[in-house]
Amino acid sequence: MNENHVLFRLMLAVKEPRVARTRVYELVHILFCVVAAMLSGATTFTEMALFARTRRAWIEKWIKLPDIPSHDTFNRVLQLIDPKTLEDFLRGVTEWLVQATGEQQSIAVDGKTLRGSQREGKAIHLLNAWADRTRLVIGQRAVDGKSNEILAVPQLLDSLLLDGCIVTVDALNTQTATAQKIIDKGADYILPLKGNHPTHQSVVGAIMHDIATTRAPDFEQVGKNHGRLETRRCWVTSDLSLFLEKDKWPKLQTLVRLDRTRRFADGRETSETALFLSSLPADAPTIAHAIRQHWGVENQCHWCLDVIFREDACRARTRNAAQNLSVLRVCLLNLLRRHKTPADSFRRMIMHAALDPTYLETLLDLRQN
């Protein structure tokens, strides 16, 4: 094993949860087999054991196994690992990949429930921080339930490097504590206003209605996709004199209104208006772009985890197994995205890795060291 390789170095840093006298396999052995197996399409512990058995010769090019781990071994170890140490592993992998791309981060934070982890009416709910330019997940944090996102979002943000970023969240997390944390981290925020702030929504809505009816949009964009024509119009103002609650929001600079109109091929038309608070200056194109890109966390992260890695179908639910598998899926999605070309699909890349160990080495960057 090349301990200088960044992947092995990060795996070796994961805290060992077992006592030495009970161990047959080192933790790095288990993690390497799990990562390679999942990148080759394995979605269950039985499939991980099958991968280790059929690919033993390839695995032992990189690590020496005393024997083949069983599916119970994979299950037991992933139950025991502290998810916080795997979150550190995710951050390490992401920093490695971001350093390779050299792109600045813009961050969207949104929650996802692991449907298959439900026990006694409760399922694991996770927050993902999504970098829309690099299209990488840069952080993850588990919460007790969707209502507790309000407390968990500042904690997740506190673990990330956000200097110079624009952070977007959903309406549930439009909270002064979240705004303050974003500012403290050297970033800017765009926070949506909905029913959980009815007074703010009413006042800002009235202010922006007067502006929208008296002047042309500060930014307008028309796009055609998915059988519909969508028009997006954005108005921004830095005049906060009529917003009496402005001092409650740290470094608030801008009020935003965004109108979306969708016209479908059958003649139907829908429209909606969204309101936002922002610490950014009144730059309508930048703000409108960041608002639109927020939903990349749903379309390019959560959707991919469900469709590519079958996350919602995973029935692991004992102790930490479900959360740890989710962290590893996010790591692997990041690795796949780094190597993806327009001609590839994620499913094709995974199948290629399953059939060709050389390609699997390329995805893991094992051939670079």
mmCIF file of N, CA, C and O in Angstrom, residues 161-257:
data_model
loop_
_atom_site.group_PDB
_atom_site.id
_atom_site.type_symbol
_atom_site.label_atom_id
_atom_site.label_comp_id
_atom_site.label_asym_id
_atom_site.label_seq_id
_atom_site.Cartn_x
_atom_site.Cartn_y
_atom_site.Cartn_z
ATOM 1 N N LEU A 161 -14.951 25.629 4.331
ATOM 2 C CA LEU A 161 -14.231 26.833 3.912
ATOM 3 C C LEU A 161 -15.128 27.592 2.942
ATOM 4 O O LEU A 161 -15.384 27.132 1.827
ATOM 5 N N LEU A 162 -15.616 28.760 3.354
ATOM 6 C CA LEU A 162 -16.630 29.476 2.585
ATOM 7 C C LEU A 162 -16.189 30.862 2.140
ATOM 8 O O LEU A 162 -16.987 31.601 1.564
ATOM 9 N N ASP A 163 -14.960 31.228 2.387
ATOM 10 C CA ASP A 163 -14.514 32.584 2.090
ATOM 11 C C ASP A 163 -14.758 32.936 0.620
ATOM 12 O O ASP A 163 -14.296 32.234 -0.284
ATOM 13 N N GLY A 164 -15.495 34.019 0.378
ATOM 14 C CA GLY A 164 -15.772 34.466 -0.979
ATOM 15 C C GLY A 164 -16.914 33.763 -1.675
ATOM 16 O O GLY A 164 -17.176 34.015 -2.846
ATOM 17 N N CYS A 165 -17.631 32.864 -0.983
ATOM 18 C CA CYS A 165 -18.713 32.096 -1.600
ATOM 19 C C CYS A 165 -20.052 32.823 -1.501
ATOM 20 O O CYS A 165 -20.220 33.757 -0.717
ATOM 21 N N ILE A 166 -21.002 32.358 -2.291
ATOM 22 C CA ILE A 166 -22.406 32.726 -2.140
ATOM 23 C C ILE A 166 -23.123 31.481 -1.642
ATOM 24 O O ILE A 166 -23.081 30.439 -2.287
ATOM 25 N N VAL A 167 -23.778 31.585 -0.479
ATOM 26 C CA VAL A 167 -24.459 30.440 0.121
ATOM 27 C C VAL A 167 -25.965 30.614 -0.040
ATOM 28 O O VAL A 167 -26.518 31.669 0.296
ATOM 29 N N THR A 168 -26.626 29.582 -0.559
ATOM 30 C CA THR A 168 -28.084 29.573 -0.683
ATOM 31 C C THR A 168 -28.648 28.415 0.109
ATOM 32 O O THR A 168 -28.035 27.355 0.207
ATOM 33 N N VAL A 169 -29.845 28.632 0.694
ATOM 34 C CA VAL A 169 -30.528 27.600 1.469
ATOM 35 C C VAL A 169 -31.997 27.616 1.074
ATOM 36 O O VAL A 169 -32.441 28.480 0.311
ATOM 37 N N ASP A 170 -32.775 26.658 1.603
ATOM 38 C CA ASP A 170 -34.219 26.711 1.366
ATOM 39 C C ASP A 170 -34.872 27.594 2.425
ATOM 40 O O ASP A 170 -34.222 28.063 3.370
ATOM 41 N N ALA A 171 -36.186 27.827 2.279
ATOM 42 C CA ALA A 171 -36.868 28.806 3.124
ATOM 43 C C ALA A 171 -36.858 28.425 4.600
ATOM 44 O O ALA A 171 -36.841 29.305 5.468
ATOM 45 N N LEU A 172 -36.868 27.127 4.906
ATOM 46 C CA LEU A 172 -36.840 26.682 6.295
ATOM 47 C C LEU A 172 -35.646 27.264 7.041
ATOM 48 O O LEU A 172 -35.725 27.571 8.231
ATOM 49 N N ASN A 173 -34.533 27.438 6.331
ATOM 50 C CA ASN A 173 -33.287 27.876 6.966
ATOM 51 C C ASN A 173 -33.009 29.361 6.780
ATOM 52 O O ASN A 173 -31.872 29.805 6.967
ATOM 53 N N THR A 174 -34.043 30.133 6.442
ATOM 54 C CA THR A 174 -33.912 31.591 6.452
ATOM 55 C C THR A 174 -34.014 32.041 7.897
ATOM 56 O O THR A 174 -35.101 32.339 8.414
ATOM 57 N N GLN A 175 -32.873 32.011 8.575
ATOM 58 C CA GLN A 175 -32.771 32.320 9.996
ATOM 59 C C GLN A 175 -31.617 33.294 10.208
ATOM 60 O O GLN A 175 -30.599 33.234 9.509
ATOM 61 N N THR A 176 -31.762 34.176 11.173
ATOM 62 C CA THR A 176 -30.701 35.153 11.437
ATOM 63 C C THR A 176 -29.409 34.465 11.870
ATOM 64 O O THR A 176 -28.314 34.926 11.532
ATOM 65 N N ALA A 177 -29.526 33.344 12.606
ATOM 66 C CA ALA A 177 -28.316 32.618 13.034
ATOM 67 C C ALA A 177 -27.578 32.051 11.829
ATOM 68 O O ALA A 177 -26.336 32.066 11.783
ATOM 69 N N THR A 178 -28.324 31.561 10.842
ATOM 70 C CA THR A 178 -27.701 31.044 9.622
ATOM 71 C C THR A 178 -27.022 32.174 8.859
ATOM 72 O O THR A 178 -25.888 32.028 8.381
ATOM 73 N N ALA A 179 -27.716 33.307 8.734
ATOM 74 C CA ALA A 179 -27.123 34.461 8.039
ATOM 75 C C ALA A 179 -25.844 34.917 8.736
ATOM 76 O O ALA A 179 -24.835 35.221 8.082
ATOM 77 N N GLN A 180 -25.872 34.966 10.073
ATOM 78 C CA GLN A 180 -24.684 35.407 10.812
ATOM 79 C C GLN A 180 -23.522 34.439 10.616
ATOM 80 O O GLN A 180 -22.375 34.863 10.450
ATOM 81 N N LYS A 181 -23.818 33.137 10.623
ATOM 82 C CA LYS A 181 -22.754 32.146 10.421
ATOM 83 C C LYS A 181 -22.122 32.309 9.040
ATOM 84 O O LYS A 181 -20.899 32.227 8.887
ATOM 85 N N ILE A 182 -22.950 32.536 8.023
ATOM 86 C CA ILE A 182 -22.431 32.718 6.662
ATOM 87 C C ILE A 182 -21.528 33.941 6.593
ATOM 88 O O ILE A 182 -20.431 33.889 6.012
ATOM 89 N N ILE A 183 -21.954 35.033 7.211
ATOM 90 C CA ILE A 183 -21.134 36.253 7.215
ATOM 91 C C ILE A 183 -19.841 36.019 7.984
ATOM 92 O O ILE A 183 -18.755 36.437 7.559
ATOM 93 N N ASP A 184 -19.939 35.333 9.135
ATOM 94 C CA ASP A 184 -18.744 35.055 9.937
ATOM 95 C C ASP A 184 -17.717 34.225 9.164
ATOM 96 O O ASP A 184 -16.507 34.318 9.422
ATOM 97 N N LYS A 185 -18.197 33.396 8.247
ATOM 98 C CA LYS A 185 -17.308 32.547 7.457
ATOM 99 C C LYS A 185 -16.772 33.269 6.219
ATOM 100 O O LYS A 185 -16.106 32.661 5.381
ATOM 101 N N GLY A 186 -17.073 34.562 6.089
ATOM 102 C CA GLY A 186 -16.537 35.329 4.968
ATOM 103 C C GLY A 186 -17.286 35.148 3.672
ATOM 104 O O GLY A 186 -16.754 35.413 2.590
ATOM 105 N N ALA A 187 -18.550 34.702 3.750
ATOM 106 C CA ALA A 187 -19.352 34.453 2.552
ATOM 107 C C ALA A 187 -20.533 35.418 2.500
ATOM 108 O O ALA A 187 -20.742 36.234 3.407
ATOM 109 N N ASP A 188 -21.297 35.346 1.423
ATOM 110 C CA ASP A 188 -22.543 36.104 1.270
ATOM 111 C C ASP A 188 -23.712 35.137 1.197
ATOM 112 O O ASP A 188 -23.553 33.972 0.837
ATOM 113 N N TYR A 189 -24.914 35.638 1.514
ATOM 114 C CA TYR A 189 -26.086 34.778 1.526
ATOM 115 C C TYR A 189 -27.180 35.299 0.597
ATOM 116 O O TYR A 189 -27.266 36.496 0.301
ATOM 117 N N ILE A 190 -27.999 34.353 0.137
ATOM 118 C CA ILE A 190 -29.277 34.646 -0.519
ATOM 119 C C ILE A 190 -30.305 33.754 0.166
ATOM 120 O O ILE A 190 -30.245 32.528 0.062
ATOM 121 N N LEU A 191 -31.255 34.382 0.894
ATOM 122 C CA LEU A 191 -32.199 33.641 1.717
ATOM 123 C C LEU A 191 -33.623 33.874 1.221
ATOM 124 O O LEU A 191 -34.070 35.026 1.128
ATOM 125 N N PRO A 192 -34.368 32.815 0.911
ATOM 126 C CA PRO A 192 -35.746 32.976 0.417
ATOM 127 C C PRO A 192 -36.716 33.315 1.547
ATOM 128 O O PRO A 192 -36.541 32.870 2.690
ATOM 129 N N LEU A 193 -37.729 34.102 1.243
ATOM 130 C CA LEU A 193 -38.777 34.458 2.191
ATOM 131 C C LEU A 193 -40.065 33.751 1.808
ATOM 132 O O LEU A 193 -40.566 33.915 0.697
ATOM 133 N N LYS A 194 -40.584 32.973 2.755
ATOM 134 C CA LYS A 194 -41.870 32.301 2.535
ATOM 135 C C LYS A 194 -42.716 32.422 3.807
ATOM 136 O O LYS A 194 -42.501 33.321 4.613
ATOM 137 N N GLY A 195 -43.620 31.478 3.991
ATOM 138 C CA GLY A 195 -44.595 31.581 5.062
ATOM 139 C C GLY A 195 -44.042 31.533 6.470
ATOM 140 O O GLY A 195 -44.732 31.930 7.408
ATOM 141 N N ASN A 196 -42.801 31.041 6.658
ATOM 142 C CA ASN A 196 -42.263 31.010 8.015
ATOM 143 C C ASN A 196 -41.823 32.392 8.494
ATOM 144 O O ASN A 196 -41.490 32.570 9.663
ATOM 145 N N HIS A 197 -41.803 33.390 7.591
ATOM 146 C CA HIS A 197 -41.573 34.791 7.957
ATOM 147 C C HIS A 197 -42.674 35.636 7.314
ATOM 148 O O HIS A 197 -42.417 36.418 6.399
ATOM 149 N N PRO A 198 -43.909 35.499 7.782
ATOM 150 C CA PRO A 198 -45.033 36.136 7.086
ATOM 151 C C PRO A 198 -44.947 37.659 7.058
ATOM 152 O O PRO A 198 -45.314 38.275 6.049
ATOM 153 N N THR A 199 -44.464 38.275 8.138
ATOM 154 C CA THR A 199 -44.371 39.737 8.154
ATOM 155 C C THR A 199 -43.323 40.209 7.161
ATOM 156 O O THR A 199 -43.558 41.133 6.369
ATOM 157 N N HIS A 200 -42.147 39.585 7.197
ATOM 158 C CA HIS A 200 -41.092 39.918 6.231
ATOM 159 C C HIS A 200 -41.596 39.715 4.808
ATOM 160 O O HIS A 200 -41.374 40.548 3.925
ATOM 161 N N GLN A 201 -42.274 38.594 4.589
ATOM 162 C CA GLN A 201 -42.759 38.277 3.246
ATOM 163 C C GLN A 201 -43.743 39.340 2.758
ATOM 164 O O GLN A 201 -43.682 39.791 1.602
ATOM 165 N N SER A 202 -44.624 39.780 3.643
ATOM 166 C CA SER A 202 -45.612 40.778 3.269
ATOM 167 C C SER A 202 -44.967 42.128 2.964
ATOM 168 O O SER A 202 -45.273 42.762 1.940
ATOM 169 N N VAL A 203 -44.046 42.562 3.828
ATOM 170 C CA VAL A 203 -43.413 43.875 3.646
ATOM 171 C C VAL A 203 -42.519 43.889 2.415
ATOM 172 O O VAL A 203 -42.607 44.789 1.568
ATOM 173 N N VAL A 204 -41.645 42.888 2.299
ATOM 174 C CA VAL A 204 -40.743 42.830 1.149
ATOM 175 C C VAL A 204 -41.544 42.659 -0.133
ATOM 176 O O VAL A 204 -41.226 43.249 -1.179
ATOM 177 N N GLY A 205 -42.621 41.861 -0.068
ATOM 178 C CA GLY A 205 -43.469 41.685 -1.243
ATOM 179 C C GLY A 205 -44.064 42.996 -1.714
ATOM 180 O O GLY A 205 -44.116 43.268 -2.928
ATOM 181 N N ALA A 206 -44.527 43.815 -0.773
ATOM 182 C CA ALA A 206 -45.112 45.109 -1.144
ATOM 183 C C ALA A 206 -44.046 46.044 -1.739
ATOM 184 O O ALA A 206 -44.296 46.733 -2.741
ATOM 185 N N ILE A 207 -42.873 46.069 -1.122
ATOM 186 C CA ILE A 207 -41.781 46.917 -1.641
ATOM 187 C C ILE A 207 -41.420 46.524 -3.060
ATOM 188 O O ILE A 207 -41.322 47.370 -3.966
ATOM 189 N N MET A 208 -41.238 45.234 -3.273
ATOM 190 C CA MET A 208 -40.791 44.767 -4.586
ATOM 191 C C MET A 208 -41.916 44.826 -5.619
ATOM 192 O O MET A 208 -41.655 44.973 -6.816
ATOM 193 N N HIS A 209 -43.172 44.729 -5.179
ATOM 194 C CA HIS A 209 -44.293 44.883 -6.113
ATOM 195 C C HIS A 209 -44.296 46.285 -6.705
ATOM 196 O O HIS A 209 -44.489 46.460 -7.928
ATOM 197 N N ASP A 210 -44.086 47.294 -5.845
ATOM 198 C CA ASP A 210 -44.040 48.676 -6.341
ATOM 199 C C ASP A 210 -42.910 48.860 -7.342
ATOM 200 O O ASP A 210 -43.072 49.540 -8.368
ATOM 201 N N ILE A 211 -41.756 48.232 -7.070
ATOM 202 C CA ILE A 211 -40.617 48.360 -7.988
ATOM 203 C C ILE A 211 -40.900 47.646 -9.300
ATOM 204 O O ILE A 211 -40.644 48.181 -10.389
ATOM 205 N N ALA A 212 -41.472 46.436 -9.215
ATOM 206 C CA ALA A 212 -41.702 45.637 -10.426
ATOM 207 C C ALA A 212 -42.753 46.263 -11.335
ATOM 208 O O ALA A 212 -42.741 46.014 -12.552
ATOM 209 N N THR A 213 -43.675 47.044 -10.759
ATOM 210 C CA THR A 213 -44.720 47.672 -11.583
ATOM 211 C C THR A 213 -44.319 49.032 -12.115
ATOM 212 O O THR A 213 -45.074 49.628 -12.897
ATOM 213 N N THR A 214 -43.167 49.534 -11.716
ATOM 214 C CA THR A 214 -42.755 50.874 -12.164
ATOM 215 C C THR A 214 -41.483 50.877 -13.010
ATOM 216 O O THR A 214 -41.116 51.928 -13.531
ATOM 217 N N ARG A 215 -40.823 49.730 -13.152
ATOM 218 C CA ARG A 215 -39.613 49.711 -13.980
ATOM 219 C C ARG A 215 -39.403 48.331 -14.590
ATOM 220 O O ARG A 215 -39.949 47.328 -14.117
ATOM 221 N N ALA A 216 -38.614 48.296 -15.623
ATOM 222 C CA ALA A 216 -38.293 47.037 -16.296
ATOM 223 C C ALA A 216 -37.422 46.170 -15.388
ATOM 224 O O ALA A 216 -36.771 46.674 -14.466
ATOM 225 N N PRO A 217 -37.419 44.881 -15.630
ATOM 226 C CA PRO A 217 -36.559 44.000 -14.817
ATOM 227 C C PRO A 217 -35.092 44.399 -14.912
ATOM 228 O O PRO A 217 -34.616 44.872 -15.949
ATOM 229 N N ASP A 218 -34.374 44.178 -13.816
ATOM 230 C CA ASP A 218 -32.929 44.412 -13.823
ATOM 231 C C ASP A 218 -32.197 43.299 -14.571
ATOM 232 O O ASP A 218 -31.057 43.479 -15.005
ATOM 233 N N PHE A 219 -32.860 42.164 -14.705
ATOM 234 C CA PHE A 219 -32.279 41.048 -15.449
ATOM 235 C C PHE A 219 -33.417 40.178 -15.956
ATOM 236 O O PHE A 219 -34.381 39.916 -15.229
ATOM 237 N N GLU A 220 -33.322 39.738 -17.201
ATOM 238 C CA GLU A 220 -34.345 38.873 -17.782
ATOM 239 C C GLU A 220 -33.672 37.774 -18.586
ATOM 240 O O GLU A 220 -32.698 38.029 -19.308
ATOM 241 N N GLN A 221 -34.188 36.571 -18.449
ATOM 242 C CA GLN A 221 -33.604 35.424 -19.144
ATOM 243 C C GLN A 221 -34.728 34.526 -19.645
ATOM 244 O O GLN A 221 -35.690 34.251 -18.920
ATOM 245 N N VAL A 222 -34.603 34.097 -20.885
ATOM 246 C CA VAL A 222 -35.590 33.204 -21.491
ATOM 247 C C VAL A 222 -34.888 31.910 -21.883
ATOM 248 O O VAL A 222 -33.824 31.942 -22.519
ATOM 249 N N GLY A 223 -35.467 30.801 -21.495
ATOM 250 C CA GLY A 223 -34.873 29.506 -21.835
ATOM 251 C C GLY A 223 -35.936 28.514 -22.243
ATOM 252 O O GLY A 223 -37.084 28.578 -21.791
ATOM 253 N N LYS A 224 -35.556 27.597 -23.128
ATOM 254 C CA LYS A 224 -36.473 26.567 -23.590
ATOM 255 C C LYS A 224 -35.876 25.215 -23.264
ATOM 256 O O LYS A 224 -34.765 24.891 -23.670
ATOM 257 N N ASN A 225 -36.656 24.413 -22.497
ATOM 258 C CA ASN A 225 -36.157 23.097 -22.089
ATOM 259 C C ASN A 225 -37.322 22.275 -21.571
ATOM 260 O O ASN A 225 -38.320 22.813 -21.087
ATOM 261 N N HIS A 226 -37.209 20.957 -21.699
ATOM 262 C CA HIS A 226 -38.216 20.021 -21.179
ATOM 263 C C HIS A 226 -39.617 20.355 -21.697
ATOM 264 O O HIS A 226 -40.608 20.251 -20.956
ATOM 265 N N GLY A 227 -39.717 20.790 -22.941
ATOM 266 C CA GLY A 227 -41.013 21.039 -23.544
ATOM 267 C C GLY A 227 -41.719 22.280 -23.056
ATOM 268 O O GLY A 227 -42.943 22.403 -23.190
ATOM 269 N N ARG A 228 -40.977 23.207 -22.474
ATOM 270 C CA ARG A 228 -41.596 24.440 -22.002
ATOM 271 C C ARG A 228 -40.682 25.631 -22.254
ATOM 272 O O ARG A 228 -39.459 25.484 -22.359
ATOM 273 N N LEU A 229 -41.299 26.810 -22.327
ATOM 274 C CA LEU A 229 -40.570 28.065 -22.469
ATOM 275 C C LEU A 229 -40.634 28.773 -21.127
ATOM 276 O O LEU A 229 -41.721 29.059 -20.614
ATOM 277 N N GLU A 230 -39.483 29.033 -20.549
ATOM 278 C CA GLU A 230 -39.443 29.642 -19.215
ATOM 279 C C GLU A 230 -38.812 31.029 -19.287
ATOM 280 O O GLU A 230 -37.723 31.208 -19.847
ATOM 281 N N THR A 231 -39.510 32.005 -18.718
ATOM 282 C CA THR A 231 -39.010 33.377 -18.644
ATOM 283 C C THR A 231 -38.776 33.727 -17.183
ATOM 284 O O THR A 231 -39.658 33.547 -16.336
ATOM 285 N N ARG A 232 -37.596 34.222 -16.890
ATOM 286 C CA ARG A 232 -37.228 34.585 -15.523
ATOM 287 C C ARG A 232 -36.884 36.074 -15.506
ATOM 288 O O ARG A 232 -36.009 36.526 -16.244
ATOM 289 N N ARG A 233 -37.570 36.820 -14.643
ATOM 290 C CA ARG A 233 -37.340 38.255 -14.507
ATOM 291 C C ARG A 233 -36.956 38.564 -13.068
ATOM 292 O O ARG A 233 -37.610 38.104 -12.130
ATOM 293 N N CYS A 234 -35.907 39.349 -12.925
ATOM 294 C CA CYS A 234 -35.366 39.623 -11.593
ATOM 295 C C CYS A 234 -35.282 41.131 -11.361
ATOM 296 O O CYS A 234 -34.768 41.870 -12.211
ATOM 297 N N TRP A 235 -35.794 41.564 -10.195
ATOM 298 C CA TRP A 235 -35.651 42.952 -9.747
ATOM 299 C C TRP A 235 -34.886 42.951 -8.425
ATOM 300 O O TRP A 235 -35.140 42.103 -7.555
ATOM 301 N N VAL A 236 -33.972 43.876 -8.279
ATOM 302 C CA VAL A 236 -33.224 44.007 -7.025
ATOM 303 C C VAL A 236 -33.221 45.464 -6.600
ATOM 304 O O VAL A 236 -33.293 46.377 -7.445
ATOM 305 N N THR A 237 -33.138 45.688 -5.305
ATOM 306 C CA THR A 237 -33.018 47.047 -4.794
ATOM 307 C C THR A 237 -32.119 47.053 -3.568
ATOM 308 O O THR A 237 -32.163 46.125 -2.750
ATOM 309 N N SER A 238 -31.329 48.098 -3.450
ATOM 310 C CA SER A 238 -30.489 48.296 -2.259
ATOM 311 C C SER A 238 -31.092 49.346 -1.336
ATOM 312 O O SER A 238 -30.475 49.710 -0.332
ATOM 313 N N ASP A 239 -32.279 49.863 -1.676
ATOM 314 C CA ASP A 239 -32.988 50.819 -0.821
ATOM 315 C C ASP A 239 -33.777 50.036 0.223
ATOM 316 O O ASP A 239 -34.836 49.469 -0.062
ATOM 317 N N LEU A 240 -33.274 50.019 1.442
ATOM 318 C CA LEU A 240 -33.884 49.249 2.525
ATOM 319 C C LEU A 240 -34.659 50.126 3.496
ATOM 320 O O LEU A 240 -35.054 49.664 4.578
ATOM 321 N N SER A 241 -34.904 51.357 3.140
ATOM 322 C CA SER A 241 -35.499 52.308 4.077
ATOM 323 C C SER A 241 -36.885 51.889 4.557
ATOM 324 O O SER A 241 -37.279 52.191 5.688
ATOM 325 N N LEU A 242 -37.646 51.204 3.725
ATOM 326 C CA LEU A 242 -38.999 50.799 4.098
ATOM 327 C C LEU A 242 -39.041 49.434 4.792
ATOM 328 O O LEU A 242 -40.096 49.031 5.288
ATOM 329 N N PHE A 243 -37.924 48.760 4.826
ATOM 330 C CA PHE A 243 -37.851 47.443 5.482
ATOM 331 C C PHE A 243 -37.319 47.657 6.901
ATOM 332 O O PHE A 243 -36.115 47.695 7.140
ATOM 333 N N LEU A 244 -38.218 47.825 7.841
ATOM 334 C CA LEU A 244 -37.846 48.236 9.196
ATOM 335 C C LEU A 244 -37.097 47.160 9.975
ATOM 336 O O LEU A 244 -36.465 47.456 10.988
ATOM 337 N N GLU A 245 -37.172 45.908 9.518
ATOM 338 C CA GLU A 245 -36.496 44.808 10.210
ATOM 339 C C GLU A 245 -35.104 44.542 9.655
ATOM 340 O O GLU A 245 -34.497 43.530 9.970
ATOM 341 N N LYS A 246 -34.599 45.459 8.851
ATOM 342 C CA LYS A 246 -33.328 45.202 8.145
ATOM 343 C C LYS A 246 -32.157 44.993 9.090
ATOM 344 O O LYS A 246 -31.232 44.233 8.790
ATOM 345 N N ASP A 247 -32.177 45.629 10.260
ATOM 346 C CA ASP A 247 -31.033 45.529 11.177
ATOM 347 C C ASP A 247 -30.925 44.161 11.831
ATOM 348 O O ASP A 247 -29.886 43.836 12.423
ATOM 349 N N LYS A 248 -31.973 43.354 11.756
ATOM 350 C CA LYS A 248 -31.909 42.003 12.324
ATOM 351 C C LYS A 248 -31.087 41.052 11.455
ATOM 352 O O LYS A 248 -30.673 39.987 11.927
ATOM 353 N N TRP A 249 -30.867 41.436 10.203
ATOM 354 C CA TRP A 249 -30.183 40.551 9.258
ATOM 355 C C TRP A 249 -28.778 41.088 9.003
ATOM 356 O O TRP A 249 -28.616 42.179 8.464
ATOM 357 N N PRO A 250 -27.753 40.338 9.399
ATOM 358 C CA PRO A 250 -26.378 40.845 9.313
ATOM 359 C C PRO A 250 -25.954 41.187 7.882
ATOM 360 O O PRO A 250 -26.138 40.384 6.970
ATOM 361 N N LYS A 251 -25.475 42.403 7.727
ATOM 362 C CA LYS A 251 -24.932 42.898 6.455
ATOM 363 C C LYS A 251 -25.916 42.782 5.295
ATOM 364 O O LYS A 251 -25.510 42.605 4.143
ATOM 365 N N LEU A 252 -27.197 42.872 5.590
ATOM 366 C CA LEU A 252 -28.208 42.846 4.533
ATOM 367 C C LEU A 252 -28.007 44.048 3.607
ATOM 368 O O LEU A 252 -27.917 45.184 4.063
ATOM 369 N N GLN A 253 -27.940 43.795 2.295
ATOM 370 C CA GLN A 253 -27.748 44.863 1.322
ATOM 371 C C GLN A 253 -28.864 44.955 0.293
ATOM 372 O O GLN A 253 -29.104 46.029 -0.264
ATOM 373 N N THR A 254 -29.547 43.827 0.024
ATOM 374 C CA THR A 254 -30.410 43.778 -1.156
ATOM 375 C C THR A 254 -31.706 43.024 -0.877
ATOM 376 O O THR A 254 -31.703 41.993 -0.199
ATOM 377 N N LEU A 255 -32.798 43.559 -1.429
ATOM 378 C CA LEU A 255 -34.065 42.837 -1.506
ATOM 379 C C LEU A 255 -34.249 42.389 -2.948
ATOM 380 O O LEU A 255 -33.910 43.129 -3.886
ATOM 381 N N VAL A 256 -34.791 41.181 -3.126
ATOM 382 C CA VAL A 256 -34.849 40.578 -4.467
ATOM 383 C C VAL A 256 -36.252 40.038 -4.728
ATOM 384 O O VAL A 256 -36.879 39.438 -3.843
ATOM 385 N N ARG A 257 -36.722 40.256 -5.950
ATOM 386 C CA ARG A 257 -37.943 39.595 -6.432
ATOM 387 C C ARG A 257 -37.601 38.877 -7.727
ATOM 388 O O ARG A 257 -36.978 39.450 -8.624
#
